[in-house]
Amino acid sequence: MQVVHTVADLRATREALGASVGFVPTMGALHEGHLSLIRQSVAENDATIVSVYVNPTQFDNPADLERYPATLAQDVVLAEKAGADMVFAPNYAEMYPDDFHYRLDETDFSRMLCGAHRPGHFTGVLTVVMKLLNIVSPAAAYFGEKDYQQFQLIRGMAAAFFMDVDIKFGPTVREEDGLALSSRNVNLDAQARAQAPLMHALIDSDRSDDEIREQLTTAGFEVDYIVSHDGRRFAAAKLGGVRLIDNVPLGESS
Ligand code: PAF
């Protein structure tokens, strides 16, 4: 498997991979959720490229960026084991030769849910994903269902700009106790880790959004939002300083 760091090297080697390239963009610290997306791409395409880039323009909070895990050597091993053909791991100068003077804005759904609590977050996400898709030119790109708002915004962007790429999502992968896998979970201390699954248990129940907010707050979560929208219930809250997000389809509680 090849690891490339520059746009020029990616483009020089990309041709040889074939027409149907699947792409899994990540910020590294790969876990089973990412690996299931890589496997999905491997099954559906001639070749799979994984990007590992912690994109600073989507962090509204410098402390969150500072403590975001960076594990490239391990990510390369895991991506290869899952069947990826290439890892693209650029740096800021490579991704932002314009120093983020050009950016992509969505003015409706991106202002809701996570966008309402993390100003500028989705502008950073859409801008970097547009850049990555233009660099990699994949037939399909894969995103996690856990970040459902992100997935919908990226799918909307691809449609709005007539981009020739299939935007797909793979199901949220969970720990046995229901906690959605996230690269940020490593930052939960033992007490927060023990409490964290409560968020999924409640949003997947038949309680109202308000009841869930109240119960989580009582349990020590700092709730950003519990919102039912378009057939899904979305939740975001901080626990022990770590931001957790999750969502479930409505009416399918187990
Ligand atoms: O979901 C993520 O890890 C990131 O938001 C993404 C899509 C890789 C863009 O930086």
PDB file of C-alpha atoms and ligand atoms in Angstrom:
ATOM      1  CA  MET A   1       0.000   0.000   0.000  1.00  0.00           C
ATOM      2  CA  GLN A   2       1.258   3.462  -0.832  1.00  0.00           C
ATOM      3  CA  VAL A   3       1.326   6.489   1.476  1.00  0.00           C
ATOM      4  CA  VAL A   4       1.493   9.826  -0.331  1.00  0.00           C
ATOM      5  CA  HIS A   5       1.688  13.304   1.147  1.00  0.00           C
ATOM      6  CA  THR A   6       1.371  15.674  -1.801  1.00  0.00           C
ATOM      7  CA  VAL A   7      -1.325  16.423  -4.368  1.00  0.00           C
ATOM      8  CA  ALA A   8       1.239  15.938  -7.159  1.00  0.00           C
ATOM      9  CA  ASP A   9       2.170  12.429  -5.912  1.00  0.00           C
ATOM     10  CA  LEU A  10      -1.466  11.491  -5.431  1.00  0.00           C
ATOM     11  CA  ARG A  11      -2.323  12.540  -8.982  1.00  0.00           C
ATOM     12  CA  ALA A  12       0.767  10.802 -10.420  1.00  0.00           C
ATOM     13  CA  THR A  13      -0.170   7.441  -8.851  1.00  0.00           C
ATOM     14  CA  ARG A  14      -3.991   7.724  -8.888  1.00  0.00           C
ATOM     15  CA  GLU A  15      -4.283   6.833 -12.628  1.00  0.00           C
ATOM     16  CA  ALA A  16      -2.844   3.349 -12.124  1.00  0.00           C
ATOM     17  CA  LEU A  17      -5.569   2.483  -9.590  1.00  0.00           C
ATOM     18  CA  GLY A  18      -8.318   2.220 -12.224  1.00  0.00           C
ATOM     19  CA  ALA A  19     -11.508   4.074 -13.036  1.00  0.00           C
ATOM     20  CA  SER A  20     -13.628   3.102 -10.066  1.00  0.00           C
ATOM     21  CA  VAL A  21     -11.861   4.499  -7.030  1.00  0.00           C
ATOM     22  CA  GLY A  22     -13.684   4.578  -3.698  1.00  0.00           C
ATOM     23  CA  PHE A  23     -12.649   7.266  -1.238  1.00  0.00           C
ATOM     24  CA  VAL A  24     -12.887   7.332   2.559  1.00  0.00           C
ATOM     25  CA  PRO A  25     -11.963  10.767   3.975  1.00  0.00           C
ATOM     26  CA  THR A  26     -10.963  10.663   7.664  1.00  0.00           C
ATOM     27  CA  MET A  27      -9.203  12.714  10.306  1.00  0.00           C
ATOM     28  CA  GLY A  28      -7.254   9.629  11.378  1.00  0.00           C
ATOM     29  CA  ALA A  29      -7.331   7.830  14.747  1.00  0.00           C
ATOM     30  CA  LEU A  30      -9.064   5.112  12.752  1.00  0.00           C
ATOM     31  CA  HIS A  31     -11.564   2.919  14.588  1.00  0.00           C
ATOM     32  CA  GLU A  32     -13.957   0.168  13.538  1.00  0.00           C
ATOM     33  CA  GLY A  33     -16.409   2.773  12.163  1.00  0.00           C
ATOM     34  CA  HIS A  34     -13.796   3.992   9.649  1.00  0.00           C
ATOM     35  CA  LEU A  35     -12.640   0.452   8.914  1.00  0.00           C
ATOM     36  CA  SER A  36     -16.186  -0.647   8.063  1.00  0.00           C
ATOM     37  CA  LEU A  37     -16.390   2.254   5.551  1.00  0.00           C
ATOM     38  CA  ILE A  38     -13.043   1.197   4.047  1.00  0.00           C
ATOM     39  CA  ARG A  39     -14.280  -2.396   3.721  1.00  0.00           C
ATOM     40  CA  GLN A  40     -17.498  -1.160   2.101  1.00  0.00           C
ATOM     41  CA  SER A  41     -15.470   0.841  -0.413  1.00  0.00           C
ATOM     42  CA  VAL A  42     -13.124  -2.087  -1.085  1.00  0.00           C
ATOM     43  CA  ALA A  43     -16.126  -4.311  -1.813  1.00  0.00           C
ATOM     44  CA  GLU A  44     -17.716  -1.792  -4.200  1.00  0.00           C
ATOM     45  CA  ASN A  45     -14.751  -0.337  -6.139  1.00  0.00           C
ATOM     46  CA  ASP A  46     -11.569  -1.335  -8.026  1.00  0.00           C
ATOM     47  CA  ALA A  47      -9.405   0.483  -5.503  1.00  0.00           C
ATOM     48  CA  THR A  48      -9.745   2.485  -2.291  1.00  0.00           C
ATOM     49  CA  ILE A  49      -7.995   5.660  -1.173  1.00  0.00           C
ATOM     50  CA  VAL A  50      -8.184   6.789   2.472  1.00  0.00           C
ATOM     51  CA  SER A  51      -7.242  10.328   3.468  1.00  0.00           C
ATOM     52  CA  VAL A  52      -5.899  11.097   6.924  1.00  0.00           C
ATOM     53  CA  TYR A  53      -5.965  14.823   7.566  1.00  0.00           C
ATOM     54  CA  VAL A  54      -6.959  16.628  10.764  1.00  0.00           C
ATOM     55  CA  ASN A  55      -8.578  19.621   9.126  1.00  0.00           C
ATOM     56  CA  PRO A  56      -8.013  22.699  11.327  1.00  0.00           C
ATOM     57  CA  THR A  57     -10.597  24.866   9.543  1.00  0.00           C
ATOM     58  CA  GLN A  58     -13.491  22.765  10.890  1.00  0.00           C
ATOM     59  CA  PHE A  59     -12.492  23.138  14.566  1.00  0.00           C
ATOM     60  CA  ASP A  60     -14.263  26.013  16.289  1.00  0.00           C
ATOM     61  CA  ASN A  61     -12.456  25.221  19.535  1.00  0.00           C
ATOM     62  CA  PRO A  62      -8.611  25.294  19.582  1.00  0.00           C
ATOM     63  CA  ALA A  63      -8.493  22.989  22.666  1.00  0.00           C
ATOM     64  CA  ASP A  64     -10.487  20.337  20.770  1.00  0.00           C
ATOM     65  CA  LEU A  65      -8.028  20.524  17.853  1.00  0.00           C
ATOM     66  CA  GLU A  66      -5.073  20.379  20.282  1.00  0.00           C
ATOM     67  CA  ARG A  67      -6.255  17.161  21.911  1.00  0.00           C
ATOM     68  CA  TYR A  68      -7.476  15.466  18.708  1.00  0.00           C
ATOM     69  CA  PRO A  69      -5.520  12.171  18.532  1.00  0.00           C
ATOM     70  CA  ALA A  70      -2.814  11.904  15.827  1.00  0.00           C
ATOM     71  CA  THR A  71      -1.822   8.283  15.068  1.00  0.00           C
ATOM     72  CA  LEU A  72      -0.744   8.190  11.401  1.00  0.00           C
ATOM     73  CA  ALA A  73       1.613   5.169  11.614  1.00  0.00           C
ATOM     74  CA  GLN A  74      -1.106   3.056  13.238  1.00  0.00           C
ATOM     75  CA  ASP A  75      -3.754   4.397  10.816  1.00  0.00           C
ATOM     76  CA  VAL A  76      -1.663   3.287   7.836  1.00  0.00           C
ATOM     77  CA  VAL A  77      -1.410  -0.258   9.236  1.00  0.00           C
ATOM     78  CA  LEU A  78      -5.157  -0.424   9.943  1.00  0.00           C
ATOM     79  CA  ALA A  79      -6.138   1.033   6.540  1.00  0.00           C
ATOM     80  CA  GLU A  80      -3.923  -1.516   4.783  1.00  0.00           C
ATOM     81  CA  LYS A  81      -5.397  -4.404   6.804  1.00  0.00           C
ATOM     82  CA  ALA A  82      -8.902  -3.247   5.842  1.00  0.00           C
ATOM     83  CA  GLY A  83      -7.880  -3.436   2.168  1.00  0.00           C
ATOM     84  CA  ALA A  84      -7.066   0.192   1.235  1.00  0.00           C
ATOM     85  CA  ASP A  85      -4.661   0.738  -1.670  1.00  0.00           C
ATOM     86  CA  MET A  86      -3.432   4.207  -0.786  1.00  0.00           C
ATOM     87  CA  VAL A  87      -3.355   6.620   2.157  1.00  0.00           C
ATOM     88  CA  PHE A  88      -3.242  10.334   1.376  1.00  0.00           C
ATOM     89  CA  ALA A  89      -1.828  12.262   4.356  1.00  0.00           C
ATOM     90  CA  PRO A  90      -1.266  15.912   3.352  1.00  0.00           C
ATOM     91  CA  ASN A  91      -0.330  18.871   5.550  1.00  0.00           C
ATOM     92  CA  TYR A  92      -1.914  22.331   5.803  1.00  0.00           C
ATOM     93  CA  ALA A  93       0.332  23.950   3.161  1.00  0.00           C
ATOM     94  CA  GLU A  94      -0.613  21.203   0.713  1.00  0.00           C
ATOM     95  CA  MET A  95      -4.369  21.433   1.376  1.00  0.00           C
ATOM     96  CA  TYR A  96      -4.630  25.203   1.785  1.00  0.00           C
ATOM     97  CA  PRO A  97      -2.246  26.922  -0.669  1.00  0.00           C
ATOM     98  CA  ASP A  98      -4.886  29.705  -0.574  1.00  0.00           C
ATOM     99  CA  ASP A  99      -4.626  29.843   3.261  1.00  0.00           C
ATOM    100  CA  PHE A 100      -8.434  29.285   3.453  1.00  0.00           C
ATOM    101  CA  HIS A 101      -9.268  32.518   1.590  1.00  0.00           C
ATOM    102  CA  TYR A 102     -11.600  30.487  -0.603  1.00  0.00           C
ATOM    103  CA  ARG A 103     -14.353  28.648   1.267  1.00  0.00           C
ATOM    104  CA  LEU A 104     -17.601  26.870   0.636  1.00  0.00           C
ATOM    105  CA  ASP A 105     -20.685  27.985   2.517  1.00  0.00           C
ATOM    106  CA  GLU A 106     -24.134  26.446   2.915  1.00  0.00           C
ATOM    107  CA  THR A 107     -26.659  28.834   4.374  1.00  0.00           C
ATOM    108  CA  ASP A 108     -29.549  26.727   5.663  1.00  0.00           C
ATOM    109  CA  PHE A 109     -29.119  23.239   7.179  1.00  0.00           C
ATOM    110  CA  SER A 110     -25.486  23.972   8.125  1.00  0.00           C
ATOM    111  CA  ARG A 111     -26.765  26.621  10.545  1.00  0.00           C
ATOM    112  CA  MET A 112     -28.798  24.041  12.510  1.00  0.00           C
ATOM    113  CA  LEU A 113     -27.818  21.292  14.978  1.00  0.00           C
ATOM    114  CA  CYS A 114     -23.991  21.108  15.146  1.00  0.00           C
ATOM    115  CA  GLY A 115     -23.717  24.205  12.948  1.00  0.00           C
ATOM    116  CA  ALA A 116     -25.659  26.267  15.511  1.00  0.00           C
ATOM    117  CA  HIS A 117     -23.187  25.252  18.243  1.00  0.00           C
ATOM    118  CA  ARG A 118     -19.947  25.183  16.248  1.00  0.00           C
ATOM    119  CA  PRO A 119     -19.835  28.373  14.144  1.00  0.00           C
ATOM    120  CA  GLY A 120     -17.975  27.844  10.873  1.00  0.00           C
ATOM    121  CA  HIS A 121     -17.662  24.086  11.404  1.00  0.00           C
ATOM    122  CA  PHE A 122     -19.492  23.021   8.251  1.00  0.00           C
ATOM    123  CA  THR A 123     -17.801  25.666   6.115  1.00  0.00           C
ATOM    124  CA  GLY A 124     -14.499  24.008   7.083  1.00  0.00           C
ATOM    125  CA  VAL A 125     -15.900  20.520   6.434  1.00  0.00           C
ATOM    126  CA  LEU A 126     -17.447  21.343   3.039  1.00  0.00           C
ATOM    127  CA  THR A 127     -14.346  23.242   1.905  1.00  0.00           C
ATOM    128  CA  VAL A 128     -11.926  20.433   2.759  1.00  0.00           C
ATOM    129  CA  VAL A 129     -14.210  17.717   1.349  1.00  0.00           C
ATOM    130  CA  MET A 130     -14.592  19.656  -1.931  1.00  0.00           C
ATOM    131  CA  LYS A 131     -10.782  19.953  -2.113  1.00  0.00           C
ATOM    132  CA  LEU A 132     -10.281  16.248  -1.325  1.00  0.00           C
ATOM    133  CA  LEU A 133     -12.887  15.137  -3.877  1.00  0.00           C
ATOM    134  CA  ASN A 134     -11.258  17.334  -6.539  1.00  0.00           C
ATOM    135  CA  ILE A 135      -7.834  15.879  -5.727  1.00  0.00           C
ATOM    136  CA  VAL A 136      -8.891  12.206  -5.566  1.00  0.00           C
ATOM    137  CA  SER A 137     -11.656  12.169  -8.259  1.00  0.00           C
ATOM    138  CA  PRO A 138     -13.404   9.125  -6.783  1.00  0.00           C
ATOM    139  CA  ALA A 139     -16.459   7.371  -8.222  1.00  0.00           C
ATOM    140  CA  ALA A 140     -17.877   7.104  -4.681  1.00  0.00           C
ATOM    141  CA  ALA A 141     -17.053   8.629  -1.287  1.00  0.00           C
ATOM    142  CA  TYR A 142     -18.065   7.117   2.059  1.00  0.00           C
ATOM    143  CA  PHE A 143     -19.099   8.887   5.269  1.00  0.00           C
ATOM    144  CA  GLY A 144     -20.308   7.644   8.656  1.00  0.00           C
ATOM    145  CA  GLU A 145     -23.967   7.732   9.638  1.00  0.00           C
ATOM    146  CA  LYS A 146     -22.916   9.031  13.078  1.00  0.00           C
ATOM    147  CA  ASP A 147     -22.176  12.360  11.363  1.00  0.00           C
ATOM    148  CA  TYR A 148     -25.503  12.324   9.558  1.00  0.00           C
ATOM    149  CA  GLN A 149     -25.810  16.110   9.227  1.00  0.00           C
ATOM    150  CA  GLN A 150     -22.326  16.196   7.684  1.00  0.00           C
ATOM    151  CA  PHE A 151     -23.282  13.392   5.276  1.00  0.00           C
ATOM    152  CA  GLN A 152     -26.447  15.214   4.183  1.00  0.00           C
ATOM    153  CA  LEU A 153     -24.602  18.499   3.667  1.00  0.00           C
ATOM    154  CA  ILE A 154     -21.880  16.809   1.616  1.00  0.00           C
ATOM    155  CA  ARG A 155     -24.469  14.992  -0.474  1.00  0.00           C
ATOM    156  CA  GLY A 156     -26.260  18.302  -1.000  1.00  0.00           C
ATOM    157  CA  MET A 157     -23.001  20.002  -1.998  1.00  0.00           C
ATOM    158  CA  ALA A 158     -22.219  17.287  -4.548  1.00  0.00           C
ATOM    159  CA  ALA A 159     -25.688  17.714  -6.078  1.00  0.00           C
ATOM    160  CA  ALA A 160     -25.577  21.536  -6.013  1.00  0.00           C
ATOM    161  CA  PHE A 161     -22.223  21.648  -7.817  1.00  0.00           C
ATOM    162  CA  PHE A 162     -23.018  18.812 -10.275  1.00  0.00           C
ATOM    163  CA  MET A 163     -20.126  16.762  -8.924  1.00  0.00           C
ATOM    164  CA  ASP A 164     -19.664  13.387 -10.578  1.00  0.00           C
ATOM    165  CA  VAL A 165     -19.389  11.365  -7.363  1.00  0.00           C
ATOM    166  CA  ASP A 166     -21.712   9.068  -5.452  1.00  0.00           C
ATOM    167  CA  ILE A 167     -21.919  10.200  -1.794  1.00  0.00           C
ATOM    168  CA  LYS A 168     -22.716   7.183   0.411  1.00  0.00           C
ATOM    169  CA  PHE A 169     -22.963   6.485   4.107  1.00  0.00           C
ATOM    170  CA  GLY A 170     -22.160   3.427   6.212  1.00  0.00           C
ATOM    171  CA  PRO A 171     -23.994   2.544   9.447  1.00  0.00           C
ATOM    172  CA  THR A 172     -22.842   3.817  12.846  1.00  0.00           C
ATOM    173  CA  VAL A 173     -20.656   1.236  14.574  1.00  0.00           C
ATOM    174  CA  ARG A 174     -21.233   0.997  18.348  1.00  0.00           C
ATOM    175  CA  GLU A 175     -19.585  -0.435  21.416  1.00  0.00           C
ATOM    176  CA  GLU A 176     -21.569  -3.260  23.019  1.00  0.00           C
ATOM    177  CA  ASP A 177     -23.120  -0.786  25.459  1.00  0.00           C
ATOM    178  CA  GLY A 178     -24.410   1.374  22.568  1.00  0.00           C
ATOM    179  CA  LEU A 179     -21.803   4.177  22.589  1.00  0.00           C
ATOM    180  CA  ALA A 180     -21.136   5.280  18.999  1.00  0.00           C
ATOM    181  CA  LEU A 181     -17.478   4.808  18.061  1.00  0.00           C
ATOM    182  CA  SER A 182     -15.665   8.135  17.744  1.00  0.00           C
ATOM    183  CA  SER A 183     -12.009   9.161  17.635  1.00  0.00           C
ATOM    184  CA  ARG A 184     -12.780  11.466  20.576  1.00  0.00           C
ATOM    185  CA  ASN A 185     -13.845   8.560  22.849  1.00  0.00           C
ATOM    186  CA  VAL A 186     -10.202   7.994  23.878  1.00  0.00           C
ATOM    187  CA  ASN A 187     -10.401  11.344  25.688  1.00  0.00           C
ATOM    188  CA  LEU A 188     -13.230  10.145  28.013  1.00  0.00           C
ATOM    189  CA  ASP A 189     -12.047   9.352  31.546  1.00  0.00           C
ATOM    190  CA  ALA A 190     -13.333   6.169  33.239  1.00  0.00           C
ATOM    191  CA  GLN A 191     -16.329   7.878  34.845  1.00  0.00           C
ATOM    192  CA  ALA A 192     -17.403   9.681  31.659  1.00  0.00           C
ATOM    193  CA  ARG A 193     -16.881   6.501  29.619  1.00  0.00           C
ATOM    194  CA  ALA A 194     -19.224   4.631  31.992  1.00  0.00           C
ATOM    195  CA  GLN A 195     -21.925   7.314  31.629  1.00  0.00           C
ATOM    196  CA  ALA A 196     -21.551   8.012  27.912  1.00  0.00           C
ATOM    197  CA  PRO A 197     -23.849   5.191  26.610  1.00  0.00           C
ATOM    198  CA  LEU A 198     -26.825   6.868  28.328  1.00  0.00           C
ATOM    199  CA  MET A 199     -27.095   9.292  25.411  1.00  0.00           C
ATOM    200  CA  HIS A 200     -27.768   6.549  22.869  1.00  0.00           C
ATOM    201  CA  ALA A 201     -30.038   4.618  25.247  1.00  0.00           C
ATOM    202  CA  LEU A 202     -32.226   7.717  25.693  1.00  0.00           C
ATOM    203  CA  ILE A 203     -32.381   8.969  22.098  1.00  0.00           C
ATOM    204  CA  ASP A 204     -33.294   5.439  21.011  1.00  0.00           C
ATOM    205  CA  SER A 205     -36.177   5.331  23.534  1.00  0.00           C
ATOM    206  CA  ASP A 206     -39.721   6.666  23.207  1.00  0.00           C
ATOM    207  CA  ARG A 207     -39.074   9.589  25.595  1.00  0.00           C
ATOM    208  CA  SER A 208     -39.606  13.120  24.278  1.00  0.00           C
ATOM    209  CA  ASP A 209     -36.698  15.377  23.269  1.00  0.00           C
ATOM    210  CA  ASP A 210     -37.336  17.531  26.362  1.00  0.00           C
ATOM    211  CA  GLU A 211     -37.381  14.549  28.729  1.00  0.00           C
ATOM    212  CA  ILE A 212     -34.111  13.294  27.276  1.00  0.00           C
ATOM    213  CA  ARG A 213     -32.485  16.716  27.633  1.00  0.00           C
ATOM    214  CA  GLU A 214     -33.566  16.831  31.268  1.00  0.00           C
ATOM    215  CA  GLN A 215     -32.327  13.322  32.097  1.00  0.00           C
ATOM    216  CA  LEU A 216     -28.970  13.870  30.422  1.00  0.00           C
ATOM    217  CA  THR A 217     -28.503  17.203  32.185  1.00  0.00           C
ATOM    218  CA  THR A 218     -29.295  15.564  35.542  1.00  0.00           C
ATOM    219  CA  ALA A 219     -26.715  12.867  34.750  1.00  0.00           C
ATOM    220  CA  GLY A 220     -24.019  15.536  34.210  1.00  0.00           C
ATOM    221  CA  PHE A 221     -24.087  15.962  30.417  1.00  0.00           C
ATOM    222  CA  GLU A 222     -23.865  19.544  29.061  1.00  0.00           C
ATOM    223  CA  VAL A 223     -26.478  19.195  26.327  1.00  0.00           C
ATOM    224  CA  ASP A 224     -26.011  21.193  23.087  1.00  0.00           C
ATOM    225  CA  TYR A 225     -29.164  19.852  21.472  1.00  0.00           C
ATOM    226  CA  ILE A 226     -31.679  17.014  21.381  1.00  0.00           C
ATOM    227  CA  VAL A 227     -33.679  17.589  18.206  1.00  0.00           C
ATOM    228  CA  SER A 228     -36.032  15.428  16.166  1.00  0.00           C
ATOM    229  CA  HIS A 229     -35.757  16.492  12.530  1.00  0.00           C
ATOM    230  CA  ASP A 230     -36.715  14.863   9.262  1.00  0.00           C
ATOM    231  CA  GLY A 231     -37.329  11.373  10.689  1.00  0.00           C
ATOM    232  CA  ARG A 232     -34.249  11.271  12.916  1.00  0.00           C
ATOM    233  CA  ARG A 233     -33.391  12.218  16.465  1.00  0.00           C
ATOM    234  CA  PHE A 234     -30.077  14.089  16.726  1.00  0.00           C
ATOM    235  CA  ALA A 235     -28.114  14.629  19.940  1.00  0.00           C
ATOM    236  CA  ALA A 236     -24.931  16.425  20.948  1.00  0.00           C
ATOM    237  CA  ALA A 237     -23.580  16.923  24.455  1.00  0.00           C
ATOM    238  CA  LYS A 238     -20.326  17.388  26.316  1.00  0.00           C
ATOM    239  CA  LEU A 239     -19.348  14.916  28.984  1.00  0.00           C
ATOM    240  CA  GLY A 240     -16.148  15.407  30.986  1.00  0.00           C
ATOM    241  CA  GLY A 241     -15.092  18.014  28.413  1.00  0.00           C
ATOM    242  CA  VAL A 242     -15.528  15.614  25.467  1.00  0.00           C
ATOM    243  CA  ARG A 243     -18.133  16.392  22.812  1.00  0.00           C
ATOM    244  CA  LEU A 244     -20.290  13.387  21.865  1.00  0.00           C
ATOM    245  CA  ILE A 245     -22.755  13.295  18.966  1.00  0.00           C
ATOM    246  CA  ASP A 246     -25.188  10.634  17.861  1.00  0.00           C
ATOM    247  CA  ASN A 247     -28.417  10.176  15.906  1.00  0.00           C
ATOM    248  CA  VAL A 248     -30.974   7.435  15.289  1.00  0.00           C
ATOM    249  CA  PRO A 249     -33.842   6.994  12.839  1.00  0.00           C
ATOM    250  CA  LEU A 250     -37.129   7.769  14.631  1.00  0.00           C
ATOM    251  CA  GLY A 251     -39.711   5.102  15.267  1.00  0.00           C
ATOM    252  CA  GLU A 252     -37.202   2.245  15.275  1.00  0.00           C
ATOM    253  CA  SER A 253     -36.312   2.159  18.997  1.00  0.00           C
ATOM    254  CA  SER A 254     -35.263  -1.288  20.165  1.00  0.00           C
TER     255      SER A 254
HETATM  256  O1  PAF B   1     -15.877  13.164   9.441  1.00  0.00           O
HETATM  257  C1  PAF B   1     -14.679  13.526   9.441  1.00  0.00           C
HETATM  258  O2  PAF B   1     -13.778  12.867   9.959  1.00  0.00           O
HETATM  259  C2  PAF B   1     -14.328  14.869   8.816  1.00  0.00           C
HETATM  260  O3  PAF B   1     -15.306  15.827   9.057  1.00  0.00           O
HETATM  261  C3  PAF B   1     -13.995  14.777   7.311  1.00  0.00           C
HETATM  262  C4  PAF B   1     -15.219  14.347   6.500  1.00  0.00           C
HETATM  263  C5  PAF B   1     -12.867  13.793   7.084  1.00  0.00           C
HETATM  264  C6  PAF B   1     -13.555  16.163   6.794  1.00  0.00           C
HETATM  265  O4  PAF B   1     -12.419  16.613   7.471  1.00  0.00           O
END
